[in-house]
PDB file of C-alpha atoms in Angstrom:
ATOM      1  CA  MET A   1      19.307  -2.365  -5.949  1.00 66.00           C
ATOM      2  CA  GLN A   2      16.336  -3.344  -3.817  1.00 78.00           C
ATOM      3  CA  ASN A   3      15.030  -6.343  -1.940  1.00 86.00           C
ATOM      4  CA  VAL A   4      11.233  -6.594  -1.795  1.00 89.00           C
ATOM      5  CA  GLN A   5       9.545  -8.875   0.712  1.00 93.00           C
ATOM      6  CA  VAL A   6       5.879  -9.701   1.318  1.00 95.00           C
ATOM      7  CA  HIS A   7       4.527 -10.474   4.796  1.00 97.00           C
ATOM      8  CA  SER A   8       1.007 -11.808   5.471  1.00 96.00           C
ATOM      9  CA  ILE A   9      -0.257 -11.018   8.969  1.00 97.00           C
ATOM     10  CA  PRO A  10      -3.638 -12.109  10.399  1.00 95.00           C
ATOM     11  CA  THR A  11      -5.732  -9.515  12.239  1.00 95.00           C
ATOM     12  CA  LEU A  12      -8.456  -9.840  14.860  1.00 93.00           C
ATOM     13  CA  SER A  13     -10.221  -6.534  14.139  1.00 92.00           C
ATOM     14  CA  PRO A  14      -9.837  -3.539  11.813  1.00 92.00           C
ATOM     15  CA  ASP A  15      -7.669  -1.697  14.372  1.00 94.00           C
ATOM     16  CA  ASP A  16      -5.560  -4.742  15.361  1.00 96.00           C
ATOM     17  CA  THR A  17      -1.952  -3.701  14.837  1.00 97.00           C
ATOM     18  CA  THR A  18      -0.501  -6.342  17.196  1.00 97.00           C
ATOM     19  CA  GLY A  19       0.645  -8.684  14.408  1.00 97.00           C
ATOM     20  CA  LEU A  20       2.607  -5.906  12.727  1.00 98.00           C
ATOM     21  CA  GLU A  21       3.942  -4.773  16.084  1.00 98.00           C
ATOM     22  CA  THR A  22       5.147  -8.332  16.811  1.00 98.00           C
ATOM     23  CA  ALA A  23       6.815  -8.622  13.385  1.00 98.00           C
ATOM     24  CA  ILE A  24       8.590  -5.302  13.975  1.00 98.00           C
ATOM     25  CA  GLY A  25       9.593  -6.294  17.511  1.00 97.00           C
ATOM     26  CA  GLN A  26      11.041  -9.592  16.270  1.00 97.00           C
ATOM     27  CA  GLY A  27      13.030  -7.814  13.554  1.00 96.00           C
ATOM     28  CA  GLN A  28      11.087  -9.411  10.690  1.00 96.00           C
ATOM     29  CA  ILE A  29       9.894  -6.012   9.451  1.00 97.00           C
ATOM     30  CA  CYS A  30      11.645  -2.657   9.665  1.00 96.00           C
ATOM     31  CA  PRO A  31       9.042   0.152   9.787  1.00 97.00           C
ATOM     32  CA  GLU A  32      11.204   2.347   7.544  1.00 96.00           C
ATOM     33  CA  ASP A  33      11.087  -0.334   4.827  1.00 95.00           C
ATOM     34  CA  ILE A  34       7.272  -0.545   4.597  1.00 96.00           C
ATOM     35  CA  ILE A  35       5.992   0.747   1.265  1.00 94.00           C
ATOM     36  CA  CYS A  36       2.460  -0.668   1.187  1.00 94.00           C
ATOM     37  CA  ILE A  37      -0.152  -2.279   3.397  1.00 96.00           C
ATOM     38  CA  LEU A  38      -2.985  -4.128   1.688  1.00 94.00           C
ATOM     39  CA  GLY A  39      -5.671  -5.148   4.123  1.00 94.00           C
ATOM     40  CA  LYS A  40      -8.832  -7.207   4.184  1.00 92.00           C
ATOM     41  CA  THR A  41     -11.245  -6.192   6.936  1.00 91.00           C
ATOM     42  CA  GLU A  42     -14.361  -7.946   8.151  1.00 87.00           C
ATOM     43  CA  GLY A  43     -16.600  -5.088   7.074  1.00 82.00           C
ATOM     44  CA  ASN A  44     -19.376  -5.525   4.536  1.00 81.00           C
ATOM     45  CA  GLY A  45     -17.446  -4.073   1.590  1.00 79.00           C
ATOM     46  CA  ASN A  46     -20.227  -1.619   0.715  1.00 80.00           C
ATOM     47  CA  VAL A  47     -20.045   2.176   0.607  1.00 78.00           C
ATOM     48  CA  ASN A  48     -21.064   2.335   4.277  1.00 81.00           C
ATOM     49  CA  ASP A  49     -18.179   0.054   5.347  1.00 84.00           C
ATOM     50  CA  PHE A  50     -16.323   2.105   7.953  1.00 88.00           C
ATOM     51  CA  THR A  51     -13.786  -0.670   8.654  1.00 91.00           C
ATOM     52  CA  ARG A  52     -11.521   0.329   5.756  1.00 90.00           C
ATOM     53  CA  GLY A  53     -11.022   3.860   7.073  1.00 90.00           C
ATOM     54  CA  PHE A  54     -10.805   2.610  10.661  1.00 94.00           C
ATOM     55  CA  ALA A  55      -8.053   0.115   9.751  1.00 95.00           C
ATOM     56  CA  THR A  56      -6.139   2.702   7.723  1.00 95.00           C
ATOM     57  CA  LEU A  57      -6.296   5.188  10.587  1.00 96.00           C
ATOM     58  CA  ALA A  58      -5.107   2.580  13.107  1.00 97.00           C
ATOM     59  CA  TYR A  59      -2.079   1.667  10.976  1.00 97.00           C
ATOM     60  CA  LYS A  60      -1.233   5.304  10.196  1.00 97.00           C
ATOM     61  CA  ILE A  61      -1.274   6.192  13.909  1.00 97.00           C
ATOM     62  CA  PHE A  62       0.739   3.087  14.833  1.00 98.00           C
ATOM     63  CA  LEU A  63       3.362   3.706  12.136  1.00 98.00           C
ATOM     64  CA  ALA A  64       3.510   7.447  12.839  1.00 98.00           C
ATOM     65  CA  GLU A  65       4.736   6.609  16.325  1.00 97.00           C
ATOM     66  CA  LYS A  66       7.276   4.076  15.007  1.00 97.00           C
ATOM     67  CA  LEU A  67       8.518   6.414  12.267  1.00 97.00           C
ATOM     68  CA  LYS A  68       8.436   9.546  14.451  1.00 97.00           C
ATOM     69  CA  MET A  69       6.256  11.505  12.035  1.00 96.00           C
ATOM     70  CA  ALA A  70       2.708  12.774  11.685  1.00 96.00           C
ATOM     71  CA  PRO A  71       0.066  10.319  10.403  1.00 94.00           C
ATOM     72  CA  SER A  72      -0.476  12.635   7.421  1.00 94.00           C
ATOM     73  CA  ASP A  73       3.191  12.163   6.491  1.00 96.00           C
ATOM     74  CA  VAL A  74       2.959   8.382   6.842  1.00 96.00           C
ATOM     75  CA  GLU A  75       0.328   8.224   4.098  1.00 92.00           C
ATOM     76  CA  LYS A  76       2.663  10.142   1.775  1.00 91.00           C
ATOM     77  CA  GLN A  77       5.243   7.339   1.850  1.00 91.00           C
ATOM     78  CA  ILE A  78       3.161   4.205   2.476  1.00 94.00           C
ATOM     79  CA  ALA A  79       0.261   3.160   0.266  1.00 92.00           C
ATOM     80  CA  PHE A  80      -2.728   1.931   2.297  1.00 94.00           C
ATOM     81  CA  ILE A  81      -5.281  -0.134   0.414  1.00 91.00           C
ATOM     82  CA  MET A  82      -8.053  -1.672   2.493  1.00 91.00           C
ATOM     83  CA  SER A  83     -10.834  -3.891   1.236  1.00 88.00           C
ATOM     84  CA  GLY A  84     -13.876  -4.769   3.320  1.00 85.00           C
ATOM     85  CA  GLY A  85     -15.824  -7.996   3.392  1.00 83.00           C
ATOM     86  CA  THR A  86     -14.553 -11.354   4.598  1.00 79.00           C
ATOM     87  CA  GLU A  87     -17.670 -13.459   4.194  1.00 73.00           C
ATOM     88  CA  GLY A  88     -17.101 -17.106   3.352  1.00 69.00           C
ATOM     89  CA  VAL A  89     -13.507 -18.316   3.318  1.00 73.00           C
ATOM     90  CA  MET A  90     -11.742 -14.948   3.611  1.00 79.00           C
ATOM     91  CA  THR A  91     -10.170 -14.015   6.921  1.00 87.00           C
ATOM     92  CA  PRO A  92      -9.133 -10.554   8.092  1.00 91.00           C
ATOM     93  CA  HIS A  93      -5.448  -9.901   7.431  1.00 94.00           C
ATOM     94  CA  ILE A  94      -2.912  -7.430   6.142  1.00 96.00           C
ATOM     95  CA  THR A  95      -0.233  -7.971   3.541  1.00 96.00           C
ATOM     96  CA  VAL A  96       2.792  -5.791   4.193  1.00 97.00           C
ATOM     97  CA  PHE A  97       5.203  -5.018   1.374  1.00 95.00           C
ATOM     98  CA  THR A  98       8.690  -3.961   2.418  1.00 95.00           C
ATOM     99  CA  GLN A  99      11.539  -2.707   0.318  1.00 90.00           C
ATOM    100  CA  GLN A 100      15.128  -2.618   1.505  1.00 84.00           C
ATOM    101  CA  ARG A 101      16.757   0.105  -0.573  1.00 70.00           C
ATOM    102  CA  ASP A 102      20.323  -0.194   0.708  1.00 69.00           C
ATOM    103  CA  VAL A 103      21.057  -3.585  -0.831  1.00 65.00           C
ATOM    104  CA  THR A 104      24.571  -3.750  -2.263  1.00 68.00           C
ATOM    105  CA  PRO A 105      25.263  -5.373  -5.640  1.00 67.00           C
ATOM    106  CA  ASP A 106      27.143  -8.251  -4.004  1.00 68.00           C
ATOM    107  CA  THR A 107      24.194  -9.135  -1.706  1.00 64.00           C
ATOM    108  CA  ALA A 108      21.347  -8.410  -4.123  1.00 63.00           C
ATOM    109  CA  PRO A 109      19.515 -11.255  -5.832  1.00 64.00           C
ATOM    110  CA  THR A 110      20.398 -11.619  -9.493  1.00 71.00           C
ATOM    111  CA  GLY A 111      18.079 -11.936 -12.461  1.00 76.00           C
ATOM    112  CA  LYS A 112      14.460 -10.961 -12.640  1.00 80.00           C
ATOM    113  CA  ARG A 113      12.608 -10.972  -9.317  1.00 81.00           C
ATOM    114  CA  LEU A 114       9.844  -9.279  -7.388  1.00 86.00           C
ATOM    115  CA  SER A 115      10.247  -5.535  -7.523  1.00 87.00           C
ATOM    116  CA  ALA A 116       7.912  -2.821  -6.261  1.00 89.00           C
ATOM    117  CA  GLY A 117       7.442   0.897  -6.549  1.00 89.00           C
ATOM    118  CA  ILE A 118       4.694   3.165  -5.292  1.00 89.00           C
ATOM    119  CA  ALA A 119       3.459   6.458  -6.650  1.00 92.00           C
ATOM    120  CA  PHE A 120       0.459   8.682  -6.026  1.00 90.00           C
ATOM    121  CA  THR A 121      -1.706  10.684  -8.387  1.00 92.00           C
ATOM    122  CA  ARG A 122      -3.260  13.964  -7.456  1.00 91.00           C
ATOM    123  CA  ASP A 123      -6.762  13.873  -6.004  1.00 88.00           C
ATOM    124  CA  PHE A 124      -9.411  13.654  -8.717  1.00 89.00           C
ATOM    125  CA  ARG A 125     -12.597  15.648  -8.910  1.00 89.00           C
ATOM    126  CA  PRO A 126     -15.679  13.371  -9.042  1.00 86.00           C
ATOM    127  CA  GLU A 127     -16.348  14.285 -12.672  1.00 89.00           C
ATOM    128  CA  GLU A 128     -12.816  13.118 -13.641  1.00 91.00           C
ATOM    129  CA  ILE A 129     -13.335   9.553 -12.410  1.00 88.00           C
ATOM    130  CA  GLY A 130     -13.367   7.142 -15.351  1.00 88.00           C
ATOM    131  CA  THR A 131     -12.208   9.738 -17.874  1.00 94.00           C
ATOM    132  CA  LEU A 132      -9.104  10.034 -20.021  1.00 96.00           C
ATOM    133  CA  THR A 133      -7.765  12.531 -17.461  1.00 96.00           C
ATOM    134  CA  GLN A 134      -7.726   9.807 -14.818  1.00 93.00           C
ATOM    135  CA  VAL A 135      -6.172   7.319 -17.254  1.00 94.00           C
ATOM    136  CA  GLU A 136      -3.361   9.743 -18.147  1.00 96.00           C
ATOM    137  CA  GLU A 137      -2.624  10.601 -14.505  1.00 95.00           C
ATOM    138  CA  VAL A 138      -2.552   6.919 -13.538  1.00 94.00           C
ATOM    139  CA  ALA A 139      -0.234   6.168 -16.485  1.00 95.00           C
ATOM    140  CA  LYS A 140       2.182   8.850 -15.223  1.00 96.00           C
ATOM    141  CA  ALA A 141       2.058   7.367 -11.728  1.00 95.00           C
ATOM    142  CA  VAL A 142       2.749   3.865 -13.091  1.00 95.00           C
ATOM    143  CA  GLU A 143       5.789   5.215 -14.968  1.00 95.00           C
ATOM    144  CA  GLU A 144       7.003   6.839 -11.743  1.00 95.00           C
ATOM    145  CA  ALA A 145       6.476   3.583  -9.826  1.00 93.00           C
ATOM    146  CA  MET A 146       8.372   1.655 -12.507  1.00 93.00           C
ATOM    147  CA  GLU A 147      11.302   4.027 -12.140  1.00 93.00           C
ATOM    148  CA  LYS A 148      11.284   3.620  -8.353  1.00 90.00           C
ATOM    149  CA  ALA A 149      11.105  -0.156  -8.786  1.00 89.00           C
ATOM    150  CA  GLN A 150      14.000  -0.013 -11.263  1.00 88.00           C
ATOM    151  CA  ILE A 151      11.883  -1.651 -13.955  1.00 90.00           C
ATOM    152  CA  GLU A 152      12.953  -0.495 -17.402  1.00 90.00           C
ATOM    153  CA  ASP A 153      10.784  -2.625 -19.692  1.00 92.00           C
ATOM    154  CA  VAL A 154       6.983  -2.371 -19.491  1.00 91.00           C
ATOM    155  CA  GLU A 155       6.891  -6.066 -20.469  1.00 92.00           C
ATOM    156  CA  ASP A 156       8.291  -6.793 -16.991  1.00 92.00           C
ATOM    157  CA  VAL A 157       5.281  -5.189 -15.276  1.00 92.00           C
ATOM    158  CA  HIS A 158       2.815  -7.922 -14.370  1.00 89.00           C
ATOM    159  CA  PHE A 159       0.594  -6.319 -11.743  1.00 88.00           C
ATOM    160  CA  VAL A 160      -0.461  -2.778 -10.914  1.00 88.00           C
ATOM    161  CA  GLN A 161      -2.597  -2.231  -7.804  1.00 85.00           C
ATOM    162  CA  LEU A 162      -4.752   0.889  -7.987  1.00 82.00           C
ATOM    163  CA  LYS A 163      -6.646   2.535  -5.202  1.00 76.00           C
ATOM    164  CA  CYS A 164      -9.568   4.409  -6.659  1.00 73.00           C
ATOM    165  CA  PRO A 165     -11.902   6.847  -4.961  1.00 68.00           C
ATOM    166  CA  LEU A 166     -15.263   5.459  -3.979  1.00 67.00           C
ATOM    167  CA  LEU A 167     -18.039   7.538  -5.461  1.00 64.00           C
ATOM    168  CA  THR A 168     -21.207   7.884  -3.457  1.00 65.00           C
ATOM    169  CA  SER A 169     -24.522   9.325  -4.588  1.00 66.00           C
ATOM    170  CA  GLU A 170     -23.659  12.605  -2.852  1.00 69.00           C
ATOM    171  CA  ARG A 171     -20.343  12.923  -4.661  1.00 63.00           C
TER     172      ARG A 171
END
C-alpha cells in the first residue's frame, strides 16, 4: 500500500530551497518520502538555460544533507525534472511528489487513486535518441514504475512523465 501526495511550492530563484525546507520543518513533507521534484525555473528554456541544472544541483545538495547521503545517490532515488522559462503567467515553483510506503491496509485509501512509481533507463548514446532502442528501454522503465506504483492494468496509467536528454549541435 502507498499514499501519494503532491505539494506545490513557490520558489524565488533556481537555487531557492527555502520552501521545501519550511515544508520539511513543519512536518508536511518527509525527505525520505520524496520520489520526484518537477520544477519550473525562470530561465529561458533554451539549450543554454543553465537554471535547470542549477536548480537540480541545489535540490540534490539540500536533500543529500537531509538524507545523509551523497548528491549522486540522491539522484538515484529521486527523479528531478526541471523546465526553464516562466514568461507570461508562469511563476517559478517546484512540485514535490511524496510516497509513504508504510501505509497499512486499515489506513490506506480504498479504490482507485493517485499512485506513482519512478524508474530510470540507462544513459542513451546520442544516436539512440528517437530510435526503437529508446522506445523499448522507456517501455521497460514504465513497466518497472507501474510495478513500484502497484498498478496492474495498463488502462489505469493516465500519465507518464519522461525526462529526455537534450541534444545540442555538438552532441
